[in-house]
mmCIF file of C-alpha atoms in Angstrom:
data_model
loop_
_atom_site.group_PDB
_atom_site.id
_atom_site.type_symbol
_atom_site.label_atom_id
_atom_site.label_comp_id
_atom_site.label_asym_id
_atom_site.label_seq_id
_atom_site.Cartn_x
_atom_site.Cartn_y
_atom_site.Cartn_z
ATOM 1 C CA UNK G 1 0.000 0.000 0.000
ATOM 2 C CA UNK G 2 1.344 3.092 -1.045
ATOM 3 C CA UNK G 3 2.388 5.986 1.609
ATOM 4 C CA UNK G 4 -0.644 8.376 0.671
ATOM 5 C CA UNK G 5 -3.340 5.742 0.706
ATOM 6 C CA UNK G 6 -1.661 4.535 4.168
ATOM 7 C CA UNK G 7 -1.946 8.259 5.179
ATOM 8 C CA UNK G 8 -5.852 8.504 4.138
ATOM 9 C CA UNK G 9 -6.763 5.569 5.919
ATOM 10 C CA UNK G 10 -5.410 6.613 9.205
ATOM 11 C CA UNK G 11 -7.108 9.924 8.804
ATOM 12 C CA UNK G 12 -10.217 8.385 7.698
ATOM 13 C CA UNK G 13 -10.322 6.184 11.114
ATOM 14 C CA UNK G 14 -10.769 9.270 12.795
ATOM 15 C CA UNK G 15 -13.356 10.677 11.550
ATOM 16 C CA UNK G 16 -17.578 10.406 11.962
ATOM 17 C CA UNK G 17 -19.021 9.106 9.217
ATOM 18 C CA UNK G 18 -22.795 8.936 10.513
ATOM 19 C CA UNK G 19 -23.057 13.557 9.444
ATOM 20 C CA UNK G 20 -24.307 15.354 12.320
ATOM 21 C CA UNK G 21 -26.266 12.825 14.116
ATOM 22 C CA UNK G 22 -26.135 9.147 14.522
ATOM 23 C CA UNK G 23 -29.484 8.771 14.397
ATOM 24 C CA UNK G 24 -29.240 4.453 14.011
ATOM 25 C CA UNK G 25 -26.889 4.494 17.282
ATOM 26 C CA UNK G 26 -29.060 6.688 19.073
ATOM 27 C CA UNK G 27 -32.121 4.716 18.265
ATOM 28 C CA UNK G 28 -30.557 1.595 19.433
ATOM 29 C CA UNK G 29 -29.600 2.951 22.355
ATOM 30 C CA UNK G 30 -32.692 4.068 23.387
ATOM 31 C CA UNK G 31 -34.635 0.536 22.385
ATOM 32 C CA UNK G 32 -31.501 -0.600 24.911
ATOM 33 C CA UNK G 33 -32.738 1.397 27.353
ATOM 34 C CA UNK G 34 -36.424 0.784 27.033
ATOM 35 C CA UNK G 35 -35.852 -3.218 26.827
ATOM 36 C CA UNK G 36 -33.850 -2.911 29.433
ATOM 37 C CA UNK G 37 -36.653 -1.904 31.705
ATOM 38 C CA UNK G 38 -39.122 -4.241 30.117
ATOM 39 C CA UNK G 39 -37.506 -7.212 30.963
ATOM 40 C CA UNK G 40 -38.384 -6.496 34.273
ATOM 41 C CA UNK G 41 -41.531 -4.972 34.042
ATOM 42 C CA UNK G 42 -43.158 -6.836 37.011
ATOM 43 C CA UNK G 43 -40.272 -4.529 39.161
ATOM 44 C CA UNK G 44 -40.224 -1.380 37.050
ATOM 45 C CA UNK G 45 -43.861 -0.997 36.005
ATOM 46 C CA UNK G 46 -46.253 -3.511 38.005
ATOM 47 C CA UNK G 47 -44.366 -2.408 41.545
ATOM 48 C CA UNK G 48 -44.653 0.890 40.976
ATOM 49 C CA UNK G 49 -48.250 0.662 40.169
ATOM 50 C CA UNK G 50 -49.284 -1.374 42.884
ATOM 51 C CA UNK G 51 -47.620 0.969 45.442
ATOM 52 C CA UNK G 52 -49.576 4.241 43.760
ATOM 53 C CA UNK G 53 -52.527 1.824 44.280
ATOM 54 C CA UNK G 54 -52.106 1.485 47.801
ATOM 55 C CA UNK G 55 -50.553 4.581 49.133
ATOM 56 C CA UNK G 56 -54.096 5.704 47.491
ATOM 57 C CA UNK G 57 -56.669 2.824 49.474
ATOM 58 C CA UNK G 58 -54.611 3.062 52.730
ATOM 59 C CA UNK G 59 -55.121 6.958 52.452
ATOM 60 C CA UNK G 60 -59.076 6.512 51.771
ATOM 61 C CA UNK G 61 -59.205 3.853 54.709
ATOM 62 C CA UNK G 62 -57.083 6.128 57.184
ATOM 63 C CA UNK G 63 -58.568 9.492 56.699
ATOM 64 C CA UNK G 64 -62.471 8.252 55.456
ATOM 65 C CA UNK G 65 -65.243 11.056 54.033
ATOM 66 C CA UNK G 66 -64.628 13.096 57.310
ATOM 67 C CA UNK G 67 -61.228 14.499 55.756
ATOM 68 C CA UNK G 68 -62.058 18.223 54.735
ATOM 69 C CA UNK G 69 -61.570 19.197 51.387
ATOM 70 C CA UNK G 70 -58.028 20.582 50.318
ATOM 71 C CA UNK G 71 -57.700 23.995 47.974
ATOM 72 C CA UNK G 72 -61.645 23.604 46.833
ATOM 73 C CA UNK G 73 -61.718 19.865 46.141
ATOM 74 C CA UNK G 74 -61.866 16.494 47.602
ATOM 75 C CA UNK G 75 -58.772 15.162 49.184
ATOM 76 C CA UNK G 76 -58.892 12.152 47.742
ATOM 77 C CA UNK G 77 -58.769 14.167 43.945
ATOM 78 C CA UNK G 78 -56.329 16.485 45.253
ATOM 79 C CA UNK G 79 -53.936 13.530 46.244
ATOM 80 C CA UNK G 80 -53.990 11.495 42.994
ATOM 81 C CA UNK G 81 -51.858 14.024 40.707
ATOM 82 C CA UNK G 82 -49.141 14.222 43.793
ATOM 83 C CA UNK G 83 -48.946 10.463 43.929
ATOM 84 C CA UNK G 84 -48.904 10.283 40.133
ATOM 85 C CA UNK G 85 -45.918 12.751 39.901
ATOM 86 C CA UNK G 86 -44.138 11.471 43.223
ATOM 87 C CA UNK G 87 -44.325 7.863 40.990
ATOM 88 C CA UNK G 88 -43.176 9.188 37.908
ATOM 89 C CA UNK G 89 -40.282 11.415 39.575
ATOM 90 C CA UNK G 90 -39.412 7.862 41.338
ATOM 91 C CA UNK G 91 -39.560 6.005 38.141
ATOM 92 C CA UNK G 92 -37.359 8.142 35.926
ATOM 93 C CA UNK G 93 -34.532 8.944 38.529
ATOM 94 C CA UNK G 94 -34.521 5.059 38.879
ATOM 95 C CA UNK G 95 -34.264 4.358 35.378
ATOM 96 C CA UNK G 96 -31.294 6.262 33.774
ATOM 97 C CA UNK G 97 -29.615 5.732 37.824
ATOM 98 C CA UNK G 98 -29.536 2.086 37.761
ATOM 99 C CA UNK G 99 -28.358 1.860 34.297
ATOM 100 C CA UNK G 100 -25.471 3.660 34.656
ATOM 101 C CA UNK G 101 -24.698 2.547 38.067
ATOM 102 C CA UNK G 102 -25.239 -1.320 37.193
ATOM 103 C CA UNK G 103 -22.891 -0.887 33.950
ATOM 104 C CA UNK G 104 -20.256 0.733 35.860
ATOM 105 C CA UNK G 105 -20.139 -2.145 38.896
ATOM 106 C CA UNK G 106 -20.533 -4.623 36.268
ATOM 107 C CA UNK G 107 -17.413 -3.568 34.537
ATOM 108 C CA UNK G 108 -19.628 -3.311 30.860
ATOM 109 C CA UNK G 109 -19.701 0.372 30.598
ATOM 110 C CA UNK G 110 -17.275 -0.069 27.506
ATOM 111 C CA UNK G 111 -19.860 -1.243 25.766
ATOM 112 C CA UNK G 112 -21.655 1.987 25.310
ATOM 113 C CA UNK G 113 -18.522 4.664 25.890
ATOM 114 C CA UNK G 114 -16.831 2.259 22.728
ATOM 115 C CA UNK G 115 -19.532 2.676 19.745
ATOM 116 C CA UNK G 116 -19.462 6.181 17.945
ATOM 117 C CA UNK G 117 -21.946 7.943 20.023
ATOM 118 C CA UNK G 118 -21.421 11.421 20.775
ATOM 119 C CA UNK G 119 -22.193 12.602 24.697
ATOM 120 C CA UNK G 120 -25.404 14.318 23.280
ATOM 121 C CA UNK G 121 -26.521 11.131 21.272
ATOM 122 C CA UNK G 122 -25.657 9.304 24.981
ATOM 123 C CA UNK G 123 -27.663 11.816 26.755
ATOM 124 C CA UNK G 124 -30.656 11.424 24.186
ATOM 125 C CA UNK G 125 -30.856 7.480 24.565
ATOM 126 C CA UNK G 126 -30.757 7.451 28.241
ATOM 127 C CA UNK G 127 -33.167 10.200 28.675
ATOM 128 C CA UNK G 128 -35.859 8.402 26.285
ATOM 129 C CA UNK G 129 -35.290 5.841 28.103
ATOM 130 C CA UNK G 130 -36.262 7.548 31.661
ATOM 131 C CA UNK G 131 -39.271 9.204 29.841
ATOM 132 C CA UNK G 132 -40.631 5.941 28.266
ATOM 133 C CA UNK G 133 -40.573 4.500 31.703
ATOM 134 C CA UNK G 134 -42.150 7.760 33.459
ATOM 135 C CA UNK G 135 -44.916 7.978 30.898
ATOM 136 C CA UNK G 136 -46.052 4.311 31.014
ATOM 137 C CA UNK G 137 -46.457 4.480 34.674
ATOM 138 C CA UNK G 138 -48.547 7.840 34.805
ATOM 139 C CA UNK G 139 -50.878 6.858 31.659
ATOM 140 C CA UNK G 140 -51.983 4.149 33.895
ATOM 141 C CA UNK G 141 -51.948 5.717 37.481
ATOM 142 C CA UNK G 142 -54.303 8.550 35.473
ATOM 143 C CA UNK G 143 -56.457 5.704 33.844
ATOM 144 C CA UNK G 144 -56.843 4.173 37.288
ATOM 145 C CA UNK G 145 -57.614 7.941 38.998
ATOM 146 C CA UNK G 146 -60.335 8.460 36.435
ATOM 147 C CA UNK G 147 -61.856 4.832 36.673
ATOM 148 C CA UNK G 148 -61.780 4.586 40.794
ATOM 149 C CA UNK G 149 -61.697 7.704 41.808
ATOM 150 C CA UNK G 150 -63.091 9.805 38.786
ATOM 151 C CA UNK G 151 -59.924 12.174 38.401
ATOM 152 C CA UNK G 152 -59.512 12.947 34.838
ATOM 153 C CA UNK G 153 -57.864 15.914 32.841
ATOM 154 C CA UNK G 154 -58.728 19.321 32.755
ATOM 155 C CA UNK G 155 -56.143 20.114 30.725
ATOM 156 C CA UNK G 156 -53.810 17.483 29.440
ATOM 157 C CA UNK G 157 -51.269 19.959 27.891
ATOM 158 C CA UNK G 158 -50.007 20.995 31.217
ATOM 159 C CA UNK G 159 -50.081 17.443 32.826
ATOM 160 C CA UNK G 160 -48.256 16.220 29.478
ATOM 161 C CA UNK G 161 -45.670 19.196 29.644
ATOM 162 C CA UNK G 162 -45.068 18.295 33.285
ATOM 163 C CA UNK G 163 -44.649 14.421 33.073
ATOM 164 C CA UNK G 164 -42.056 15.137 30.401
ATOM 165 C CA UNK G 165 -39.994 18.050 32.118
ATOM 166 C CA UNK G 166 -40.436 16.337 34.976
ATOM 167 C CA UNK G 167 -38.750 12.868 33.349
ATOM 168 C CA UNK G 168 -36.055 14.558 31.988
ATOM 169 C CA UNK G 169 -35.161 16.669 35.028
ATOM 170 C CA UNK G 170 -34.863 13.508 36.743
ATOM 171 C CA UNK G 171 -33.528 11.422 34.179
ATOM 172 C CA UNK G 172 -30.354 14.012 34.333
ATOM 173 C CA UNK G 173 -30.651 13.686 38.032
ATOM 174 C CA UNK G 174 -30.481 10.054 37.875
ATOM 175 C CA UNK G 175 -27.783 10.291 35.076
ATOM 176 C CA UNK G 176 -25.642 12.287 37.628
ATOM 177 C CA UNK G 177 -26.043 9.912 40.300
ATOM 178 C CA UNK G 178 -25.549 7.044 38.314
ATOM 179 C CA UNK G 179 -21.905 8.470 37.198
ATOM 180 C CA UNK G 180 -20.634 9.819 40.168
ATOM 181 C CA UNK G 181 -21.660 6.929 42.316
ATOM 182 C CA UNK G 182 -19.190 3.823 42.180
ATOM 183 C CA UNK G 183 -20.887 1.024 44.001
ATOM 184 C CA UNK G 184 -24.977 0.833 45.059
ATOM 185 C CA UNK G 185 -24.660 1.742 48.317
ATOM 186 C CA UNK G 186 -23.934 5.424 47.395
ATOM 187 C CA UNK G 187 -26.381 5.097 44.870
ATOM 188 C CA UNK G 188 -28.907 4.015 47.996
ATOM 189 C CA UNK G 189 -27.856 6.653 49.801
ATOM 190 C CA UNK G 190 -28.257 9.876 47.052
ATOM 191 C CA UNK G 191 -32.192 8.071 46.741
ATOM 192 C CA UNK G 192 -32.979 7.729 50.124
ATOM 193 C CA UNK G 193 -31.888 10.966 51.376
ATOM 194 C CA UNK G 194 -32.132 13.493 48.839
ATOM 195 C CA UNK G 195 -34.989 12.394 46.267
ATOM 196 C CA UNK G 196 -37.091 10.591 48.282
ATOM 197 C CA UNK G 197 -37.134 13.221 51.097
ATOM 198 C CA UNK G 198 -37.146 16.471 48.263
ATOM 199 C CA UNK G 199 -40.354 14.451 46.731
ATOM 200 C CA UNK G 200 -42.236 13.744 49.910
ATOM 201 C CA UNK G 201 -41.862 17.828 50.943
ATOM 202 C CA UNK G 202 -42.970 19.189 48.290
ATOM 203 C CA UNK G 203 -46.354 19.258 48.189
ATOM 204 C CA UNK G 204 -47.467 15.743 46.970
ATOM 205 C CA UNK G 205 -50.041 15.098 50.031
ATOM 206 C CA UNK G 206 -50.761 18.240 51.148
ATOM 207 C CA UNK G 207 -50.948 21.926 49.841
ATOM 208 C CA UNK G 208 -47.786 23.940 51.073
ATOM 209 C CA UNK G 209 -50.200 26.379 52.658
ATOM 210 C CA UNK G 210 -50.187 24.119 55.705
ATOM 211 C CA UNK G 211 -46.794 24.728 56.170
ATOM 212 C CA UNK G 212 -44.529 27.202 57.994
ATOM 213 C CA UNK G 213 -43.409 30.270 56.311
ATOM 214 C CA UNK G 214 -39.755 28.873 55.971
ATOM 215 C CA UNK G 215 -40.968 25.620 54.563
ATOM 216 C CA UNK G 216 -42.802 27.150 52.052
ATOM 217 C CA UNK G 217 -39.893 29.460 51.207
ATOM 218 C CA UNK G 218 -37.691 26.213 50.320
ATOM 219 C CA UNK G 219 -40.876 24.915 48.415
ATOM 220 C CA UNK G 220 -40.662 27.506 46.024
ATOM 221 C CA UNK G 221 -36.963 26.821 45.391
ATOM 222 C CA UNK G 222 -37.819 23.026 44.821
ATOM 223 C CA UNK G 223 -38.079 21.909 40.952
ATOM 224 C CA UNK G 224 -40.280 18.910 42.439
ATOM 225 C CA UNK G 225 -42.676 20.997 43.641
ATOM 226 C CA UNK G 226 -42.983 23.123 40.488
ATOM 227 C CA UNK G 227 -43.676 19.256 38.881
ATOM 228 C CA UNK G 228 -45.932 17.878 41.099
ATOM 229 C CA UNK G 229 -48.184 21.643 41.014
ATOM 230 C CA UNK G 230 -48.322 21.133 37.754
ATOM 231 C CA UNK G 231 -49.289 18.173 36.917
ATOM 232 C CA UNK G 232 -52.091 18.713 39.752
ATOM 233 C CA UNK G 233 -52.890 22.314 38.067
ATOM 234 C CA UNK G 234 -53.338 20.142 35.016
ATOM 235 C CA UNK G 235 -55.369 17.362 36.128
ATOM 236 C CA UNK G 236 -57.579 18.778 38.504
ATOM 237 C CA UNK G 237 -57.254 22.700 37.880
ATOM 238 C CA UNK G 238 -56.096 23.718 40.883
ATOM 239 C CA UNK G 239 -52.539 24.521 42.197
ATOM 240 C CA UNK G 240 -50.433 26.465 44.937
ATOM 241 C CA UNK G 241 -48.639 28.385 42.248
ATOM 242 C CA UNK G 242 -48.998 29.840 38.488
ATOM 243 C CA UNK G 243 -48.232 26.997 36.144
ATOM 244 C CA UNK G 244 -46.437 29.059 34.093
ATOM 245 C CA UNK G 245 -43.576 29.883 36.621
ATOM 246 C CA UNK G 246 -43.249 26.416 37.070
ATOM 247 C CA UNK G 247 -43.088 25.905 33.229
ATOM 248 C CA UNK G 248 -39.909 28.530 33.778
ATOM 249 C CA UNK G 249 -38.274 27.251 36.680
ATOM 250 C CA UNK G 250 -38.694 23.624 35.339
ATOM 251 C CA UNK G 251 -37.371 24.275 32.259
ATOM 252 C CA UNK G 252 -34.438 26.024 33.594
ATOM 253 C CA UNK G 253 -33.317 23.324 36.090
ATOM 254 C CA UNK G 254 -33.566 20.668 33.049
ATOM 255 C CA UNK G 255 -31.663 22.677 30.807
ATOM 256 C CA UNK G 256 -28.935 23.029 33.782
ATOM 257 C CA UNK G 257 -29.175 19.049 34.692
ATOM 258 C CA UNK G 258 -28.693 18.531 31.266
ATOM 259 C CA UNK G 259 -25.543 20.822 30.870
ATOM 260 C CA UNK G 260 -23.959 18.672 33.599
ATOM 261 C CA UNK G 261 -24.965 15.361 32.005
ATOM 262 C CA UNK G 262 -23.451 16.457 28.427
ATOM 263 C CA UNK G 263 -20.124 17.833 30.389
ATOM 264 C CA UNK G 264 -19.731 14.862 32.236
ATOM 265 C CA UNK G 265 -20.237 12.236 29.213
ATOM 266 C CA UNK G 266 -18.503 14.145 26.701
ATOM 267 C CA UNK G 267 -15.073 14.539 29.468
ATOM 268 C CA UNK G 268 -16.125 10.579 30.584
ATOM 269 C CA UNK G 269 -15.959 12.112 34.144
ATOM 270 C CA UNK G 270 -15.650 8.537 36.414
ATOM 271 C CA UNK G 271 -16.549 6.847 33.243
ATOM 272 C CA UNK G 272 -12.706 6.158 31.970
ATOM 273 C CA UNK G 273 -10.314 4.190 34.084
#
């Protein structure tokens, strides 16, 4: 092989030859994703499901018809939309979290830093991925609200717009975890005592009125609460705050999740030995 052609080859190796956007690579890595959770479905859809179920009947049988009703409506229709966001916020940190975090420990995160995926195309796929999941789960909590409990939409632009700000906010938030933790138990620990306690105070069972002045101060600097309000604004028309500051405030925490996500796949921060 002559000099030049040896050259051109070794320049050629270099360089992306999918144009701007590897659309096939993407797309495969977001079926990954997606198949990944639904080979488990009974543990990443049915569990979640049956919990929403019951956090909902051990509420009705706890509190009964003598429970007054919450911002104008029945506390039983003011608590579905919080439990269908607190489930969907779950859902989608779990998702990208546990994929990252189980290919790391497993030692087969080569297997999607090696193919020619750019750390936007990465993002992408994982993020489907967390929204997929997300969505499933609240299109049947809401079909369940409106059969048993007679919850449906008032307006299903907002409670769409939520559920999918609200997936990808914590889809990057899962992301994040996922790549800085190194083993599960840190995983455990970012779950357990930042999401699960930032979800639970922010308004899913109970309108932030009832709190303290300080606690609602901190509310309003919470993205989950911006979610949950709106997903409740949409579904039952009521809410604690404008829907479209939380459309704002949503959007900008996403767009700054998803900044650290892109930084940290495209440097392979505690992704490359």
């Amino acid at each position: 092989m002559a000099m030049s052609e040896q050259t051109t080859l070794a320049a050629n190796m270099g360089e992306r030859r999918f144009g701007r956007v590897n659309w096939t690579g993407t797309a495969t890595l977001m079926e990954r994703e997606v198949r990944r959770f639904m080979n488990v479905w009974s543990q990443t859809i049915m569990a979640p499901l049956i919990n929403a179920g019951l956090l909902l009947m051990i509420f009705t049988i706890a509190i009964g018809p003598n429970r007054g009703d919450v911002m104008g409506v029945d506390f039983m229709t003011f608590l579905a939309p919080g439990i269908l966001t607190m489930t969907v916020i779950q859902n989608a940190f779990a998702n990208t979290s546990s994929s990252m975090a189980s290919a790391k420990v497993q030692g087969n995160i080569v297997d999607t830093l090696m193919p020619p995926l750019s750390a936007g195309e990465l993002l992408a796929g994982y993020i489907f991925g967390s929204f997929a999941r997300g969505a499933m789960v609240a299109t049947v909590i809401a079909l369940g609200s409106w059969v048993f409990l007679g919850v449906g939409m008032q307006n299903p632009f907002w409670v769409i717009t939520f559920v999918l700000l609200g997936s990808i906010f914590m889809g990057g938030l899962g992301l994040i975890a996922g790549i800085y933790a190194n083993k599960f138990d840190q995983l455990s620990a970012i779950s357990n005592f930042i999401v699960t306690p930032l979800a639970f105070l922010s308004g899913t069972f109970y309108s932030i009125d009832a709190l303290p002045a300080l606690m609602q101060t901190l509310c309003h600097i919470n993205p989950f609460f911006y979610i949950i309000d709106g997903v409740r604004f949409g579904m039952i028309g009521v809410s604690d705050s404008s829907p479209w500051v939380g459309l704002g405030i949503v959007t900008l925490a996403c767009a700054v999740v998803m900044a650290i996500c892109w930084t940290w796949l495209d440097r392979g921060y505690r992704l490359k030995a």
